[in-house]
Amino acid sequence: MASAQQALQAVIEQIQTLNGEMSAQVKQREQLQTQQSENSMVKKELDLVKEGEVVYKLVGPALLKQDLDEAKTNVAKRLEYIEKELTRYDGLIKTTEDKLEKAQSEAMKLKTVIEAQSAQ
C-alpha cells in the first residue's frame, strides 16, 4: 500500500510539473499570436505604401530610413518565423496534453488500487 501511495505521489508531482509546462507553453503561444497580429498589420500598412515613399524604422530612440523592399522582406521573414514557431508550440502543447492525460489516467488507476487495498 505504501508503494502505491508513493507512486501516486510521484504521478501527482508529474501532473503538477506538466501543468506548469503547459501553462508556460500556452503563454508563449499567446505572445506569438500577438506578434503575428502586429506584424500582419505592419505588412498591410507596408502594402499601402507607394514605391518611392519614405519608410522609417524605429531603432532605439531614433527613426532611421529604411528601403521599402527591405522592410517588406523583413516583415515577411518575421511572419514566416512566427508561423513556424506557432506550429512548433502547437506540437509541444499537444505532446504535453498527451503526457498529462496519460499521467491523470495513471493517477486514477493508482487511486483505485489504493482504495481497493484499504477496503481489505
PDB file of C-alpha atoms in Angstrom:
ATOM      1  CA  MET A   1       0.000   0.000   0.000  1.00  0.00           C
ATOM      2  CA  ALA A   2       2.853   2.373   0.809  1.00  0.00           C
ATOM      3  CA  SER A   3       4.486   1.810  -2.577  1.00  0.00           C
ATOM      4  CA  ALA A   4       1.189   2.554  -4.356  1.00  0.00           C
ATOM      5  CA  GLN A   5       0.860   5.776  -2.364  1.00  0.00           C
ATOM      6  CA  GLN A   6       4.436   6.735  -3.219  1.00  0.00           C
ATOM      7  CA  ALA A   7       3.762   6.026  -6.879  1.00  0.00           C
ATOM      8  CA  LEU A   8       0.592   8.119  -6.690  1.00  0.00           C
ATOM      9  CA  GLN A   9       2.533  10.974  -5.089  1.00  0.00           C
ATOM     10  CA  ALA A  10       5.129  10.786  -7.888  1.00  0.00           C
ATOM     11  CA  VAL A  11       2.394  10.866 -10.534  1.00  0.00           C
ATOM     12  CA  ILE A  12       0.724  13.839  -8.839  1.00  0.00           C
ATOM     13  CA  GLU A  13       4.049  15.706  -8.861  1.00  0.00           C
ATOM     14  CA  GLN A  14       4.449  14.832 -12.543  1.00  0.00           C
ATOM     15  CA  ILE A  15       0.948  16.198 -13.237  1.00  0.00           C
ATOM     16  CA  GLN A  16       1.813  19.440 -11.456  1.00  0.00           C
ATOM     17  CA  THR A  17       5.038  19.767 -13.469  1.00  0.00           C
ATOM     18  CA  LEU A  18       3.191  19.095 -16.726  1.00  0.00           C
ATOM     19  CA  ASN A  19       0.531  21.678 -15.826  1.00  0.00           C
ATOM     20  CA  GLY A  20       3.301  24.235 -15.275  1.00  0.00           C
ATOM     21  CA  GLU A  21       4.902  23.369 -18.608  1.00  0.00           C
ATOM     22  CA  MET A  22       1.551  23.600 -20.375  1.00  0.00           C
ATOM     23  CA  SER A  23       0.851  26.985 -18.829  1.00  0.00           C
ATOM     24  CA  ALA A  24       4.225  28.331 -19.982  1.00  0.00           C
ATOM     25  CA  GLN A  25       3.737  26.913 -23.485  1.00  0.00           C
ATOM     26  CA  VAL A  26       0.257  28.413 -23.823  1.00  0.00           C
ATOM     27  CA  LYS A  27       1.542  31.778 -22.599  1.00  0.00           C
ATOM     28  CA  GLN A  28       4.368  31.727 -25.152  1.00  0.00           C
ATOM     29  CA  ARG A  29       1.924  30.752 -27.910  1.00  0.00           C
ATOM     30  CA  GLU A  30      -0.325  33.689 -26.982  1.00  0.00           C
ATOM     31  CA  GLN A  31       2.676  36.033 -27.224  1.00  0.00           C
ATOM     32  CA  LEU A  32       3.480  34.637 -30.657  1.00  0.00           C
ATOM     33  CA  GLN A  33      -0.119  35.186 -31.765  1.00  0.00           C
ATOM     34  CA  THR A  34       0.118  38.802 -30.614  1.00  0.00           C
ATOM     35  CA  GLN A  35       3.358  39.254 -32.541  1.00  0.00           C
ATOM     36  CA  GLN A  36       1.786  37.653 -35.595  1.00  0.00           C
ATOM     37  CA  SER A  37      -1.159  40.035 -35.421  1.00  0.00           C
ATOM     38  CA  GLU A  38       1.114  43.066 -35.045  1.00  0.00           C
ATOM     39  CA  ASN A  39       3.321  42.003 -37.933  1.00  0.00           C
ATOM     40  CA  SER A  40       0.308  41.306 -40.140  1.00  0.00           C
ATOM     41  CA  MET A  41      -0.867  44.862 -39.529  1.00  0.00           C
ATOM     42  CA  VAL A  42       2.603  46.185 -40.399  1.00  0.00           C
ATOM     43  CA  LYS A  43       2.559  44.119 -43.613  1.00  0.00           C
ATOM     44  CA  LYS A  44      -0.835  45.581 -44.579  1.00  0.00           C
ATOM     45  CA  GLU A  45       0.447  49.085 -43.928  1.00  0.00           C
ATOM     46  CA  LEU A  46       3.594  48.471 -45.968  1.00  0.00           C
ATOM     47  CA  ASP A  47       1.456  47.157 -48.835  1.00  0.00           C
ATOM     48  CA  LEU A  48      -0.320  50.550 -48.886  1.00  0.00           C
ATOM     49  CA  VAL A  49       2.957  52.458 -49.247  1.00  0.00           C
ATOM     50  CA  LYS A  50       3.693  53.532 -52.814  1.00  0.00           C
ATOM     51  CA  GLU A  51       7.084  52.974 -54.402  1.00  0.00           C
ATOM     52  CA  GLY A  52       9.415  55.879 -53.698  1.00  0.00           C
ATOM     53  CA  GLU A  53       7.784  56.937 -50.426  1.00  0.00           C
ATOM     54  CA  VAL A  54       9.989  57.045 -47.364  1.00  0.00           C
ATOM     55  CA  VAL A  55       9.711  54.298 -44.749  1.00  0.00           C
ATOM     56  CA  TYR A  56      11.228  54.655 -41.281  1.00  0.00           C
ATOM     57  CA  LYS A  57      12.261  52.020 -38.792  1.00  0.00           C
ATOM     58  CA  LEU A  58      12.397  52.671 -35.053  1.00  0.00           C
ATOM     59  CA  VAL A  59      15.817  51.689 -33.694  1.00  0.00           C
ATOM     60  CA  GLY A  60      16.057  52.557 -30.022  1.00  0.00           C
ATOM     61  CA  PRO A  61      15.024  56.201 -29.659  1.00  0.00           C
ATOM     62  CA  ALA A  62      15.815  57.070 -33.308  1.00  0.00           C
ATOM     63  CA  LEU A  63      13.877  56.733 -36.564  1.00  0.00           C
ATOM     64  CA  LEU A  64      16.087  55.558 -39.423  1.00  0.00           C
ATOM     65  CA  LYS A  65      15.212  55.493 -43.116  1.00  0.00           C
ATOM     66  CA  GLN A  66      14.720  52.025 -44.493  1.00  0.00           C
ATOM     67  CA  ASP A  67      14.305  50.739 -48.024  1.00  0.00           C
ATOM     68  CA  LEU A  68      10.682  49.738 -48.715  1.00  0.00           C
ATOM     69  CA  ASP A  69      11.609  46.376 -50.242  1.00  0.00           C
ATOM     70  CA  GLU A  70      13.906  45.625 -47.313  1.00  0.00           C
ATOM     71  CA  ALA A  71      11.134  46.484 -44.837  1.00  0.00           C
ATOM     72  CA  LYS A  72       8.651  44.239 -46.672  1.00  0.00           C
ATOM     73  CA  THR A  73      11.180  41.399 -46.786  1.00  0.00           C
ATOM     74  CA  ASN A  74      11.953  41.736 -43.071  1.00  0.00           C
ATOM     75  CA  VAL A  75       8.267  41.645 -42.131  1.00  0.00           C
ATOM     76  CA  ALA A  76       7.626  38.657 -44.403  1.00  0.00           C
ATOM     77  CA  LYS A  77      10.553  36.760 -42.843  1.00  0.00           C
ATOM     78  CA  ARG A  78       9.336  37.648 -39.356  1.00  0.00           C
ATOM     79  CA  LEU A  79       5.834  36.383 -40.181  1.00  0.00           C
ATOM     80  CA  GLU A  80       7.286  33.163 -41.611  1.00  0.00           C
ATOM     81  CA  TYR A  81       9.370  32.621 -38.462  1.00  0.00           C
ATOM     82  CA  ILE A  82       6.359  33.283 -36.222  1.00  0.00           C
ATOM     83  CA  GLU A  83       4.278  30.772 -38.216  1.00  0.00           C
ATOM     84  CA  LYS A  84       6.950  28.110 -37.727  1.00  0.00           C
ATOM     85  CA  GLU A  85       7.133  28.855 -34.008  1.00  0.00           C
ATOM     86  CA  LEU A  86       3.340  28.681 -33.675  1.00  0.00           C
ATOM     87  CA  THR A  87       3.367  25.278 -35.380  1.00  0.00           C
ATOM     88  CA  ARG A  88       6.171  24.136 -33.081  1.00  0.00           C
ATOM     89  CA  TYR A  89       4.309  25.298 -29.979  1.00  0.00           C
ATOM     90  CA  ASP A  90       1.124  23.609 -31.176  1.00  0.00           C
ATOM     91  CA  GLY A  91       3.111  20.359 -31.286  1.00  0.00           C
ATOM     92  CA  LEU A  92       4.636  20.971 -27.854  1.00  0.00           C
ATOM     93  CA  ILE A  93       1.237  21.713 -26.345  1.00  0.00           C
ATOM     94  CA  LYS A  94      -0.275  18.585 -27.936  1.00  0.00           C
ATOM     95  CA  THR A  95       2.591  16.437 -26.621  1.00  0.00           C
ATOM     96  CA  THR A  96       2.231  17.914 -23.137  1.00  0.00           C
ATOM     97  CA  GLU A  97      -1.548  17.350 -23.229  1.00  0.00           C
ATOM     98  CA  ASP A  98      -0.984  13.699 -24.161  1.00  0.00           C
ATOM     99  CA  LYS A  99       1.524  13.242 -21.317  1.00  0.00           C
ATOM    100  CA  LEU A 100      -0.902  14.944 -18.932  1.00  0.00           C
ATOM    101  CA  GLU A 101      -3.790  12.670 -19.946  1.00  0.00           C
ATOM    102  CA  LYS A 102      -1.571   9.611 -19.520  1.00  0.00           C
ATOM    103  CA  ALA A 103      -0.433  10.776 -16.059  1.00  0.00           C
ATOM    104  CA  GLN A 104      -4.013  11.530 -14.990  1.00  0.00           C
ATOM    105  CA  SER A 105      -5.116   8.082 -16.140  1.00  0.00           C
ATOM    106  CA  GLU A 106      -2.254   6.527 -14.175  1.00  0.00           C
ATOM    107  CA  ALA A 107      -3.254   8.533 -11.094  1.00  0.00           C
ATOM    108  CA  MET A 108      -6.832   7.278 -11.348  1.00  0.00           C
ATOM    109  CA  LYS A 109      -5.608   3.661 -11.603  1.00  0.00           C
ATOM    110  CA  LEU A 110      -3.380   4.105  -8.558  1.00  0.00           C
ATOM    111  CA  LYS A 111      -6.230   5.679  -6.578  1.00  0.00           C
ATOM    112  CA  THR A 112      -8.400   2.670  -7.424  1.00  0.00           C
ATOM    113  CA  VAL A 113      -5.633   0.296  -6.276  1.00  0.00           C
ATOM    114  CA  ILE A 114      -5.168   2.215  -3.016  1.00  0.00           C
ATOM    115  CA  GLU A 115      -8.923   2.245  -2.348  1.00  0.00           C
ATOM    116  CA  ALA A 116      -9.135  -1.493  -3.029  1.00  0.00           C
ATOM    117  CA  GLN A 117      -6.222  -2.167  -0.666  1.00  0.00           C
ATOM    118  CA  SER A 118      -7.682  -0.021   2.099  1.00  0.00           C
ATOM    119  CA  ALA A 119     -11.065  -1.766   1.766  1.00  0.00           C
ATOM    120  CA  GLN A 120      -9.492  -5.127   2.545  1.00  0.00           C
TER     121      GLN A 120
END
